Short mmCIF file of C-alpha atoms in Angstrom, two decimals:
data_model
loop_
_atom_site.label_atom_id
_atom_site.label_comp_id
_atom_site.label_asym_id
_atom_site.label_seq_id
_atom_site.Cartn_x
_atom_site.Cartn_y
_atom_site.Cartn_z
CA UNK A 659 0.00 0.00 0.00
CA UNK A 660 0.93 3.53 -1.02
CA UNK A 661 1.69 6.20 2.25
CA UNK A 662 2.00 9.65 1.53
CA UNK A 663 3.28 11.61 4.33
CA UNK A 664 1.91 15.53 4.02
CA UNK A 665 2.82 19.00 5.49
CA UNK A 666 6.03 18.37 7.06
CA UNK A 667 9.44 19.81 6.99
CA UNK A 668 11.76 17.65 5.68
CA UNK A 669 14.84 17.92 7.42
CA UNK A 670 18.51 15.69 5.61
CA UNK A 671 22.38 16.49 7.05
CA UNK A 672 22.34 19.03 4.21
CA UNK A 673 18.96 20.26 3.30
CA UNK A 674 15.73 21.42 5.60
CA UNK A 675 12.32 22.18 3.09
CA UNK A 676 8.34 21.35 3.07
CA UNK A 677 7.48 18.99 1.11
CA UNK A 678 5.52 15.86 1.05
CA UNK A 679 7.03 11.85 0.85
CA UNK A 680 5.03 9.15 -1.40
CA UNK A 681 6.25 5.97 -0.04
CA UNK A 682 5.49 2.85 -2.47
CA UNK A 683 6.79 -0.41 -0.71
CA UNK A 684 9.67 -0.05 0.65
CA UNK A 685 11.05 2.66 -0.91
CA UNK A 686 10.28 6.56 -1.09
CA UNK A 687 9.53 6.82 -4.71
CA UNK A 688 8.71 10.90 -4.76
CA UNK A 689 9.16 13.94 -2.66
CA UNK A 690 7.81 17.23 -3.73
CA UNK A 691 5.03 19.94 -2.96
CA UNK A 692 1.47 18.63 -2.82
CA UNK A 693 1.99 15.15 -4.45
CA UNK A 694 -1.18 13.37 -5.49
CA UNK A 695 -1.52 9.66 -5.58
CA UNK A 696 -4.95 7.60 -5.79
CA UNK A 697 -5.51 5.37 -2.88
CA UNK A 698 -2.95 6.15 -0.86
CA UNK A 699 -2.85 6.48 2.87
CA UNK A 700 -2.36 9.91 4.10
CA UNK A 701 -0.23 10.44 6.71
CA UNK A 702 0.01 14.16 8.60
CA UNK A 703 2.94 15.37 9.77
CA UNK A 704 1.91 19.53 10.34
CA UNK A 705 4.47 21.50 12.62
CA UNK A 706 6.54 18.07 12.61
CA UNK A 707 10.16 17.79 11.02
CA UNK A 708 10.46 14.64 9.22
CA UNK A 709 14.09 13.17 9.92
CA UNK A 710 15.82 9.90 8.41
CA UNK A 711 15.82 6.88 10.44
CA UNK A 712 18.28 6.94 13.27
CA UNK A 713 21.15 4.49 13.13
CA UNK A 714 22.81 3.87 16.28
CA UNK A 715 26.37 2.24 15.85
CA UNK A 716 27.05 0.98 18.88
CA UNK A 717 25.11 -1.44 20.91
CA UNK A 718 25.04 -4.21 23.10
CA UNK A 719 22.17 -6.90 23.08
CA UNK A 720 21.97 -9.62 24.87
CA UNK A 721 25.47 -9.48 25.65
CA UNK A 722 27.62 -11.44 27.66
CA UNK A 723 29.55 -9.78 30.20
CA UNK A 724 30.96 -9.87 33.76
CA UNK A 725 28.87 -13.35 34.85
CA UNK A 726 25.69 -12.10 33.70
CA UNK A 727 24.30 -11.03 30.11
CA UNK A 728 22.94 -7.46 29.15
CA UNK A 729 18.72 -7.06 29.88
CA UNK A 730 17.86 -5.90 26.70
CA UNK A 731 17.63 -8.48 23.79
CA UNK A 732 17.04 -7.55 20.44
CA UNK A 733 13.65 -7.50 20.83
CA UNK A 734 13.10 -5.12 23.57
CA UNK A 735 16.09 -3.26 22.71
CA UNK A 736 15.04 -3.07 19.09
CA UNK A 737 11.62 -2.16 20.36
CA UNK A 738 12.83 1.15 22.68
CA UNK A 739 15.30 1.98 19.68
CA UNK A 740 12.52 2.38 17.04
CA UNK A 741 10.38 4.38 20.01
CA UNK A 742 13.26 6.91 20.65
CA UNK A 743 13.72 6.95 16.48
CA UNK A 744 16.05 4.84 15.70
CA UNK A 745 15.29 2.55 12.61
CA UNK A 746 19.19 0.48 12.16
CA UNK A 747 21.42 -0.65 14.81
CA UNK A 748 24.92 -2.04 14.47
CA UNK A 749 25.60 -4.43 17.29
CA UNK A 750 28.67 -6.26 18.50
CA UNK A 751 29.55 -9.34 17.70
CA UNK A 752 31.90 -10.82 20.22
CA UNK A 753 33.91 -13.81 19.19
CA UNK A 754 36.30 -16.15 21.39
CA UNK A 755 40.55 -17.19 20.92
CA UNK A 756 40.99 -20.45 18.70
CA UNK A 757 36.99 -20.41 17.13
CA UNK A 758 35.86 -20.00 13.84
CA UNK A 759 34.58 -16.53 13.14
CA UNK A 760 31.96 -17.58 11.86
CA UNK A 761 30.63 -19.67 14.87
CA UNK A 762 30.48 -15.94 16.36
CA UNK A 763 28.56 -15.02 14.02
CA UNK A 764 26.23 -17.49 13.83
CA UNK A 765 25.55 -16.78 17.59
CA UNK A 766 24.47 -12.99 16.94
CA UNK A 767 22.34 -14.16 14.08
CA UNK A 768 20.49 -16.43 16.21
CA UNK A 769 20.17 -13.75 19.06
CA UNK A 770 18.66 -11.57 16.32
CA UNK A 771 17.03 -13.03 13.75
CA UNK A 772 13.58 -13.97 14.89
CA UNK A 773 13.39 -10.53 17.41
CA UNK A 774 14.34 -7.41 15.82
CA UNK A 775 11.64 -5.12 15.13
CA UNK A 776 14.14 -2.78 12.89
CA UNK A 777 16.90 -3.40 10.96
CA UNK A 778 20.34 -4.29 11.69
CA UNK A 779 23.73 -5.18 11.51
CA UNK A 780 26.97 -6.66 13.06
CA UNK A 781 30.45 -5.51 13.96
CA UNK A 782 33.08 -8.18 14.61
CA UNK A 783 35.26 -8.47 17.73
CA UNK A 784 39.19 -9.51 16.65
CA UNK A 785 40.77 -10.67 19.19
CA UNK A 786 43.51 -12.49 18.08
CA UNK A 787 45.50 -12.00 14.59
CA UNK A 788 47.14 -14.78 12.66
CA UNK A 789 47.09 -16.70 9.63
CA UNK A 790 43.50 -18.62 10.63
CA UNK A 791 41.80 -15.23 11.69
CA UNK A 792 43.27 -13.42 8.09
CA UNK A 793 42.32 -16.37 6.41
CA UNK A 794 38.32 -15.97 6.92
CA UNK A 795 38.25 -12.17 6.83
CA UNK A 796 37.30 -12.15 3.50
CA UNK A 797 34.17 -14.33 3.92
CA UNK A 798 32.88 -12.41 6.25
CA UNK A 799 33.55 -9.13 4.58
CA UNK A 800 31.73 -10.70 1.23
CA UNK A 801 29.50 -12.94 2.24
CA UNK A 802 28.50 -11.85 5.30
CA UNK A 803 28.57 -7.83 4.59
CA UNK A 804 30.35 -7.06 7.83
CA UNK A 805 32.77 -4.73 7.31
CA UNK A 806 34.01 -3.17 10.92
CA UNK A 807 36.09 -4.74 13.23
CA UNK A 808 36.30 -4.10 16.86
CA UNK A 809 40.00 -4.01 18.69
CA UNK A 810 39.86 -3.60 22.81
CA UNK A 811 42.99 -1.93 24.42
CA UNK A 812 41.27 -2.48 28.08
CA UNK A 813 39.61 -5.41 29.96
CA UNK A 814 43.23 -7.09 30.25
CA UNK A 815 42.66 -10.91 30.70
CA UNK A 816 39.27 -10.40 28.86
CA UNK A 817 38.77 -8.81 25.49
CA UNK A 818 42.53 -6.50 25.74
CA UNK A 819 44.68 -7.16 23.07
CA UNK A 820 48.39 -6.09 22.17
CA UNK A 821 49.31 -3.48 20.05
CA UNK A 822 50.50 -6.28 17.29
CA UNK A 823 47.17 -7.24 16.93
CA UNK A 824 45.39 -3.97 16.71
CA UNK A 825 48.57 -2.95 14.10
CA UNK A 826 47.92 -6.01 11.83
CA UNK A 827 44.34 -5.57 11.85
CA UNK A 828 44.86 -2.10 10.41
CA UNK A 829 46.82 -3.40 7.73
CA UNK A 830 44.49 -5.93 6.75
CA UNK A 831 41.52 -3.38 6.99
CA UNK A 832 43.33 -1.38 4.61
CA UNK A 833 43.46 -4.23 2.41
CA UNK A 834 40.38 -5.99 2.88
CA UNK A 835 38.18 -2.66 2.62
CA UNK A 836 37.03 -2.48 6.74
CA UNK A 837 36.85 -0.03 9.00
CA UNK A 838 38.59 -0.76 12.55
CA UNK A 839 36.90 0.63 15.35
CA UNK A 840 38.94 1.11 18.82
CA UNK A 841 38.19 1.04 22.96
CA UNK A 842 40.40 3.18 23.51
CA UNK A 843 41.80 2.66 27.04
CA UNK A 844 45.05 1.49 28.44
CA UNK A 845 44.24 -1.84 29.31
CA UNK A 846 47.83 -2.11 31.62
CA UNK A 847 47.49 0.85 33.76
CA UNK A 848 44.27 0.23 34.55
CA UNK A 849 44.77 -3.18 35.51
CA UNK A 850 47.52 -1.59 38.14
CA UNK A 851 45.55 1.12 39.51
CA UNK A 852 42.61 -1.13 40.15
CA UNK A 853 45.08 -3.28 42.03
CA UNK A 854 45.77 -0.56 43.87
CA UNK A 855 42.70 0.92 45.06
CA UNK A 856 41.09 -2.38 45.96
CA UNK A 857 44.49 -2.93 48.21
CA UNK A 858 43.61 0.64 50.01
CA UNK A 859 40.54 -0.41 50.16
CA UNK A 860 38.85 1.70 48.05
CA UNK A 861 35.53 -0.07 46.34
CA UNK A 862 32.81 2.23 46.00
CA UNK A 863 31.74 3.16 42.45
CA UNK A 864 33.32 6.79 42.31
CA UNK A 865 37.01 4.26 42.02
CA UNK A 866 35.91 2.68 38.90
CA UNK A 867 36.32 6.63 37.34
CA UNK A 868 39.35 7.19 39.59
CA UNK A 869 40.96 4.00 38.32
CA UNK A 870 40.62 4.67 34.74
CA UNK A 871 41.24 8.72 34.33
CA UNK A 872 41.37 10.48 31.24
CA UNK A 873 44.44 10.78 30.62
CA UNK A 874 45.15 7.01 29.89
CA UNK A 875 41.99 7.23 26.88
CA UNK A 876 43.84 10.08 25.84
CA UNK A 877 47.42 7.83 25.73
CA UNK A 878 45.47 4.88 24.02
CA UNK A 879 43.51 6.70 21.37
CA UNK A 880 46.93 8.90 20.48
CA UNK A 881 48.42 5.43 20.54
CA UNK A 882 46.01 3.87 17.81
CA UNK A 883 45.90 7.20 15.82
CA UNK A 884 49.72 6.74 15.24
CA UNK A 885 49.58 3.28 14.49
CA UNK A 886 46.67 4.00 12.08
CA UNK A 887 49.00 6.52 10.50
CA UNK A 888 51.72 4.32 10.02
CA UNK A 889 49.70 1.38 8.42
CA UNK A 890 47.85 3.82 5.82
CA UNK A 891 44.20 2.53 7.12
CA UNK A 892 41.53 3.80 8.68
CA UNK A 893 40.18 4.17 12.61
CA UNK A 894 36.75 4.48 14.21
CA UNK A 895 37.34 5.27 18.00
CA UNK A 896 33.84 4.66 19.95
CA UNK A 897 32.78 6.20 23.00
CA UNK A 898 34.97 9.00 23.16
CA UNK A 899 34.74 10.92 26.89
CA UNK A 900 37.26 13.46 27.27
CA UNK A 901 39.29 15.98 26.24
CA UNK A 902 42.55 14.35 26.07
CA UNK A 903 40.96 11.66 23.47
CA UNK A 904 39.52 14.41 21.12
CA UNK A 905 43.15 16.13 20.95
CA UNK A 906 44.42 12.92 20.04
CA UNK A 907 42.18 13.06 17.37
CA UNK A 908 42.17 16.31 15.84
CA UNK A 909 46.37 15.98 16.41
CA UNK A 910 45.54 12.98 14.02
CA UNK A 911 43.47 14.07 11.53
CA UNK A 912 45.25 17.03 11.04
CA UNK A 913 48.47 15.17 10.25
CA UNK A 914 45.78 13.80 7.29
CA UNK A 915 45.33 10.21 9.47
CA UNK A 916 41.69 9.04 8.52
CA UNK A 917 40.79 8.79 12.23
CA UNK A 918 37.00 9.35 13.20
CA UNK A 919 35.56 9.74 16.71
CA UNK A 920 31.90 8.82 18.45
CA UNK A 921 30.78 10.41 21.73
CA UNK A 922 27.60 9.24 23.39
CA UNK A 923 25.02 11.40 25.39
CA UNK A 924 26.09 10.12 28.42
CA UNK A 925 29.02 12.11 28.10
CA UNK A 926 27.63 15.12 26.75
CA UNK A 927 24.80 15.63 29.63
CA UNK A 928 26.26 13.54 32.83
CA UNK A 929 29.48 13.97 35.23
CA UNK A 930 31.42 11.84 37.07
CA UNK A 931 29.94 12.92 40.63
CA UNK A 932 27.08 11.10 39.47
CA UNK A 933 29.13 8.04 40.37
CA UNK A 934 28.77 9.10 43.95
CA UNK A 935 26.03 9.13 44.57
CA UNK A 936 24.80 7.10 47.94
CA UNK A 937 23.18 3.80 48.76
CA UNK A 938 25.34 2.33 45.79
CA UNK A 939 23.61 4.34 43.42
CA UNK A 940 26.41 5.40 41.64
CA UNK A 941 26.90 1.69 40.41
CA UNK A 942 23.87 2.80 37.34
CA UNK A 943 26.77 5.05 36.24
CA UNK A 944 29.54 2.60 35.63
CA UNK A 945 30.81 1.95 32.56
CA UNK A 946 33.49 2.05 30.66
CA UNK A 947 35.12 4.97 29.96
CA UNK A 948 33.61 6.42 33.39
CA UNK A 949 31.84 9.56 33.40
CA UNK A 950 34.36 12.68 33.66
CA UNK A 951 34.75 16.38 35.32
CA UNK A 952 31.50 18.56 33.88
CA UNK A 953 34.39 20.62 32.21
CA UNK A 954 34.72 17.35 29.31
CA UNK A 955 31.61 18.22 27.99
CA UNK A 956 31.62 21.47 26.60
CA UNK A 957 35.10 20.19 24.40
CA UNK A 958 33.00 17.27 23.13
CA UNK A 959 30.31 19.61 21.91
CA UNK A 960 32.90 21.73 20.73
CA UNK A 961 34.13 18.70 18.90
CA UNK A 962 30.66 17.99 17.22
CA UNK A 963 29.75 21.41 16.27
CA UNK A 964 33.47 21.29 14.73
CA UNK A 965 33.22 17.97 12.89
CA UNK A 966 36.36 16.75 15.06
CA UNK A 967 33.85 14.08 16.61
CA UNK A 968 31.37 12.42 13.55
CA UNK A 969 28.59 10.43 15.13
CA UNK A 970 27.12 10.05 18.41
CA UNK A 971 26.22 6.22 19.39
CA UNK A 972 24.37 5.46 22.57
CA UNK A 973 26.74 2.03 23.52
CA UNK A 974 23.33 0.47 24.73
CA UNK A 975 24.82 -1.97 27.77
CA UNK A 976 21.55 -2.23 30.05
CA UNK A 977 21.61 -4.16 33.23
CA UNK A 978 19.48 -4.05 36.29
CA UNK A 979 20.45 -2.22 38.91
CA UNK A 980 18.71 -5.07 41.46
CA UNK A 981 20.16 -8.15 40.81
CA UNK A 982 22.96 -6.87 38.20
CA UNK A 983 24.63 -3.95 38.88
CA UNK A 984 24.69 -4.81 42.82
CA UNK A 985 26.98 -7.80 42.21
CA UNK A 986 29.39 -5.06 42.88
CA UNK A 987 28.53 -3.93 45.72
CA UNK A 988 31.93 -3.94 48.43
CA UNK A 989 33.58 -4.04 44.92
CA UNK A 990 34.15 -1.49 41.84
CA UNK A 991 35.34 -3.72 39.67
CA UNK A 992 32.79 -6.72 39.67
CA UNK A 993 29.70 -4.43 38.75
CA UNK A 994 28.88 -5.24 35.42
CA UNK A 995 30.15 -2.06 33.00
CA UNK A 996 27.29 -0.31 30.85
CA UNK A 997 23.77 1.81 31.03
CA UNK A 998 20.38 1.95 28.98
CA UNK A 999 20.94 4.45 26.76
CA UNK A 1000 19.40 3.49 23.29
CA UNK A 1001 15.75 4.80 23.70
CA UNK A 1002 16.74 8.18 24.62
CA UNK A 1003 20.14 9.32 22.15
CA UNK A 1004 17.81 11.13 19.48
CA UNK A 1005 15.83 13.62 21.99
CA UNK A 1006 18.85 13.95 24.04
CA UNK A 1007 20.75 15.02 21.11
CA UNK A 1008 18.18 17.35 19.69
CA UNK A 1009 16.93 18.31 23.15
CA UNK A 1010 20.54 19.44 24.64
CA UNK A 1011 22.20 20.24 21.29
CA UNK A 1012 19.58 21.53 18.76
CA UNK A 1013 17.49 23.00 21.07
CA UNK A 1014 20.48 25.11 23.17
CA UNK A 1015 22.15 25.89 20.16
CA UNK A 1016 25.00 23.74 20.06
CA UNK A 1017 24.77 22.28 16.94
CA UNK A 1018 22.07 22.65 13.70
CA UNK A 1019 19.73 20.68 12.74
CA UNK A 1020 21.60 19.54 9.79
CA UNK A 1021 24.30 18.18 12.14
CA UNK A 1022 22.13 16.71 14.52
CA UNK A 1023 20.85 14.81 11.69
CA UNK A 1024 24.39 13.89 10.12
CA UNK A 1025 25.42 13.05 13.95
CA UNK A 1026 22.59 10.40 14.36
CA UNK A 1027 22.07 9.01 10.78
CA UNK A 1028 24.17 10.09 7.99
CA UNK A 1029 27.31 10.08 9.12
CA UNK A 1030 27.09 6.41 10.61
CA UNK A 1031 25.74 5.24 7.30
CA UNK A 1032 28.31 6.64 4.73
CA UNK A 1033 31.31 4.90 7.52
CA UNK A 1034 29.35 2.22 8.12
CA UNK A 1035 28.68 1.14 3.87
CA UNK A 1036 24.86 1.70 4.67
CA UNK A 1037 24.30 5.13 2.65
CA UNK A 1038 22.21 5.90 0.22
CA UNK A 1039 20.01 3.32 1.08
CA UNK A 1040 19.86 4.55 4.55
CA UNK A 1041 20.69 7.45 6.29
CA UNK A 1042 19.22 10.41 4.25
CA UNK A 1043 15.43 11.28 2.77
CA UNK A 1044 15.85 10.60 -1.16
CA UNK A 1045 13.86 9.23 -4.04
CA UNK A 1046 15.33 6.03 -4.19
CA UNK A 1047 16.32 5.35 -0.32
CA UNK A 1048 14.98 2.97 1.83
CA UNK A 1049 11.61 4.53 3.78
CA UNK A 1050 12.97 5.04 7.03
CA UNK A 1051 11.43 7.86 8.26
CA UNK A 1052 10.83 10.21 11.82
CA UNK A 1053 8.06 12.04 12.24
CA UNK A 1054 9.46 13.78 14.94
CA UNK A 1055 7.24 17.22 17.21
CA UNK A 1056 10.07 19.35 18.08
CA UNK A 1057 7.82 21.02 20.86
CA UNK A 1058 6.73 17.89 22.53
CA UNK A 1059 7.92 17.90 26.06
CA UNK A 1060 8.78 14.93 28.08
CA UNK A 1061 10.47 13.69 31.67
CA UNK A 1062 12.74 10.84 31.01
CA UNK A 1063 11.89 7.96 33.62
CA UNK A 1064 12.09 4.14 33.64
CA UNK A 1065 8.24 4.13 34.98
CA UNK A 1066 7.67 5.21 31.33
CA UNK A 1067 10.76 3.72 28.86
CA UNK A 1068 10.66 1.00 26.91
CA UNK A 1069 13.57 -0.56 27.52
CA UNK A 1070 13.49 -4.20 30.26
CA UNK A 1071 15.78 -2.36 32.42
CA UNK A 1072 14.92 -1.23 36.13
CA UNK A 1073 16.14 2.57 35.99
CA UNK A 1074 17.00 5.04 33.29
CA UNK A 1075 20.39 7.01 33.97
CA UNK A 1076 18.61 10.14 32.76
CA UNK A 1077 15.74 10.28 35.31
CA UNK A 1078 14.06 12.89 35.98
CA UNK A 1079 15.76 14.94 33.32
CA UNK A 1080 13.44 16.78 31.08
CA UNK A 1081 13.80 17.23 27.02
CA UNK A 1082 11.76 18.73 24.60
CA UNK A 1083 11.48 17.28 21.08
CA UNK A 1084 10.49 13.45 20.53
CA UNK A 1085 9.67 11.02 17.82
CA UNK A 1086 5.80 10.86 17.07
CA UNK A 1087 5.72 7.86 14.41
CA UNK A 1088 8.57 5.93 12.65
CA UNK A 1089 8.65 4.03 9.87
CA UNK A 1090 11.20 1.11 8.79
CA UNK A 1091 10.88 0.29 5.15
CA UNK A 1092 7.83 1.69 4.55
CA UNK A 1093 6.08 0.57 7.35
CA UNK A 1094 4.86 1.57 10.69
CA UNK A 1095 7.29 0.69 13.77
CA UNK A 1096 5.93 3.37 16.13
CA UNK A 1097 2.20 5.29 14.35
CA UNK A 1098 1.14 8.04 17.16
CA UNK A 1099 3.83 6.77 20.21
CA UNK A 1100 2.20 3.27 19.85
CA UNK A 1101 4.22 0.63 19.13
CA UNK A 1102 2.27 -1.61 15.75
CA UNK A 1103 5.88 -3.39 14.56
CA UNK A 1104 6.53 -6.90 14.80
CA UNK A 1105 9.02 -8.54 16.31
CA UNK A 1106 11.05 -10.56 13.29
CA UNK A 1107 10.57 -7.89 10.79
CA UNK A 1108 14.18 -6.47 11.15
CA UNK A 1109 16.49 -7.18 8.25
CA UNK A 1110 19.80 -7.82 8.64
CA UNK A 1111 22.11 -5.38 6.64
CA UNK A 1112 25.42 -6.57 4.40
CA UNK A 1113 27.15 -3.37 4.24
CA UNK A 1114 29.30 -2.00 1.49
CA UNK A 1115 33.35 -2.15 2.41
CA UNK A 1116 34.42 0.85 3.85
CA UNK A 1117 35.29 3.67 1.33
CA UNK A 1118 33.25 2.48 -1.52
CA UNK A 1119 32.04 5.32 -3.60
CA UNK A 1120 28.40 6.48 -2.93
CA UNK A 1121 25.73 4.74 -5.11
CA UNK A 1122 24.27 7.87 -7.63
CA UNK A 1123 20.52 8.25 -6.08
CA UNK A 1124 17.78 8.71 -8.50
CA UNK A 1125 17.18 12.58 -8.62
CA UNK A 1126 13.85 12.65 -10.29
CA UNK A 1127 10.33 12.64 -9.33
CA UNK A 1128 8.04 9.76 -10.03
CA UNK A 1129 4.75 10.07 -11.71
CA UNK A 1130 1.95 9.35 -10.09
#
């Protein structure tokens, strides 16, 4: 069935006009001022922007980690993604030493398959690099379409690798056509001044933050920038906190290194004192890296405005507080590292960003679609409002006014780090493929309806997108 979507304001990372969207299937097949088409079903959108469908880079479902496994599966997750208006999501896929890469994958496909209400897609955990691993990169690049690979420098004894391994997975990046993306943390120091404060005794939450201070993100992330340099690839560094690790990359990128960075909105909109708060309630704010001084947020909106910092993931790690996060209580470094974040990255964005005039509209559109879609081989098809593209659309009321609060999120976790805090803008309806997800803040998907992606490698040149207007 035909949609056309009427009187809104179409808003792209470059472009912000009225117009309406005919939808046929599950493509938009014409945009333009009062288009006409028999028997199709009219959707309103007045004094709403229409946005592209969200993609969120960087999340975590149903996730082993730290004795327990992340609360959010891909079906609730999914679920609270598309209701804060997100349509893609690019999950983790972690593998284990000595096993066929494609076992790992084969996992995450069975975790997602039959749940995901939106589309999505997989990054690949290396954590070793020899002849075997090299061996199978190239099936997974072509056949299975995944075409980022994930390289810890922290959790030593876990997922920490040397700097051998992070160095030869550049090189075969560059060759292969992926995209390595980076935790940037030194795994070693950490390791010792953990040691350290358990010894003194030190175990409340705030010590997880002491333990792992800026400055050693800023050490690791120069670290991987050089090595990025000197292999001629290409590095995505997630999660990026503080000041020190946004030098490192605009050091980097000036020096013409194709380094790119991702900040999250926990970083932009929460401090590190949150992590003291009493009655262990500082353990909802662990995770890894911590929370930082207030004064790290202004230089990673800085960095955003500037276009030192491209994309803004939520790293979607939920775990209940009761029953999860307490297994750390009398000690830091056993509560399981990570928040609920994924419902709420869009309004947060536009909320604290568009709405205080940090960034435009344009960016805050590049920031939580585009961007990720051109690194991650996903654009045109997704990622921008174009005849041609994939419908994935936000109808999204930029007045709407809302306190963030687990009583009311979507997500199966028990609190929401952002309660209490109130934002103004939020998504209305979304669409994935041409079809209702979210119609008037009511969820109407389906739970195995999401598609699983096969990106394009990394750097391929940007399909041409039809630039005409169907007749109808």
């Amino acid at each position: 069935m035909k949609k056309l979507i009427q009187n809104g304001t179409i808003v792209t990372a470059t472009d912000q006009y009225a117009a309406d969207i005919l939808i046929e299937g599950e493509i938009i097949s014409a945009i333009g001022l009062n288009l006409q088409a028999e028997g199709a079903e009219l959707v309103d959108a007045t004094c709403c922007y229409v946005f592209p469908g969200g993609i969120d880079p960087h999340t975590h479902l149903e996730m082993p980690f730290g004795g327990t496994v992340t609360k959010d599966d891909f079906a609730s997750g999914t679920k609270a993604a598309a209701f804060g208006g997100t349509t893609t999501v690019v999950d983790f896929c972690l593998t284990n030493k000595e096993e066929p890469l494609q076992a790992a994958i084969d996992r995450w496909h069975a975790k997602s398959e039959h749940k995901a209400v939106i589309d999505y897609s997989f990054h690949l955990m290396i954590g070793e690099m020899n002849e075997q691993v090299l061996k199978q990169l190239p099936a997974v690049i072509n056949d299975e379409g995944i075409t980022s690979f994930k390289v810890f420098m922290a959790y030593k004894n876990v997922f920490q690798v040397d700097d051998e391994t992070l160095f030869r997975t550049l090189i075969a990046a560059k060759e292969l056509g992926g995209l390595v993306m980076v935790h940037a943390e030194n795994g070693d120091v950490i390791e010792y001044l953990t040691n350290q404060a358990l010894a003194n005794g030190q175990t409340e939450p705030i010590y997880h933050a002491k333990t792992r201070p800026p400055e050693i993100e800023g050490e690791a992330t120069g670290r991987a920038a050089q090595l990025t340099g000197l292999s001629d690839s290409q590095l995505y560094v997630v999660h990026v906190s503080c000041a020190q690790a946004v030098e490192k990359i605009m050091e980097a990128r000036k020096k013409g290194i194709q380094v790119y960075g991702e900040t999250c909105p926990q970083y932009l909109v929460l401090d590190e004192t949150y992590l003291e708060k009493p009655d262990f309630e500082g353990a909802k704010y662990v995770w890894s890296p911590p929370l930082r001084e207030k004064f790290h947020q202004d230089v990673l909106w800085n960095a955003l405005k500037t276009g030192q910092l491209q994309t803004v993931g939520s790293d979607q790690c939920s775990f209940d507080f009761k029953g999860q996060k307490d297994l750390g209580k009398g000690d830091f470094t056993k509560i399981p590292n990570g928040g609920p974040i994924i419902e709420d990255r869009v309004s947060l964005l536009f909320s604290e960003g568009v709405k205080k005039g940090k960034i435009s509209l344009q960016q805050f559109v590049d920031l939580t679609s585009t961007r990720a879609a051109k690194l991650f081989g996903l654009f045109p098809k997704k990622g921008t409002i174009a005849v041609g593209t994939d419908a994935d659309l936000v109808i999204f009321d930029p007045h709407a006014e809302r306190v963030i609060s687990a009583t009311t999120h979507y997500m199966a976790v028990d609190y929401n780090p952002f309660e209490g805090m109130k934002v103004t803008g939020e998504p209305i309806s979304v669409l994935s493929r041409g079809e209702f997800v979210i119609r008037d803040k009511t969820f109407v998907g389906k739970e195995g309806k999401g598609r699983y992606l096969k990106r394009q490698k990394f750097g391929t040149p940007e399909e041409s997108v039809m630039n005409k207007t169907i007749t109808v």
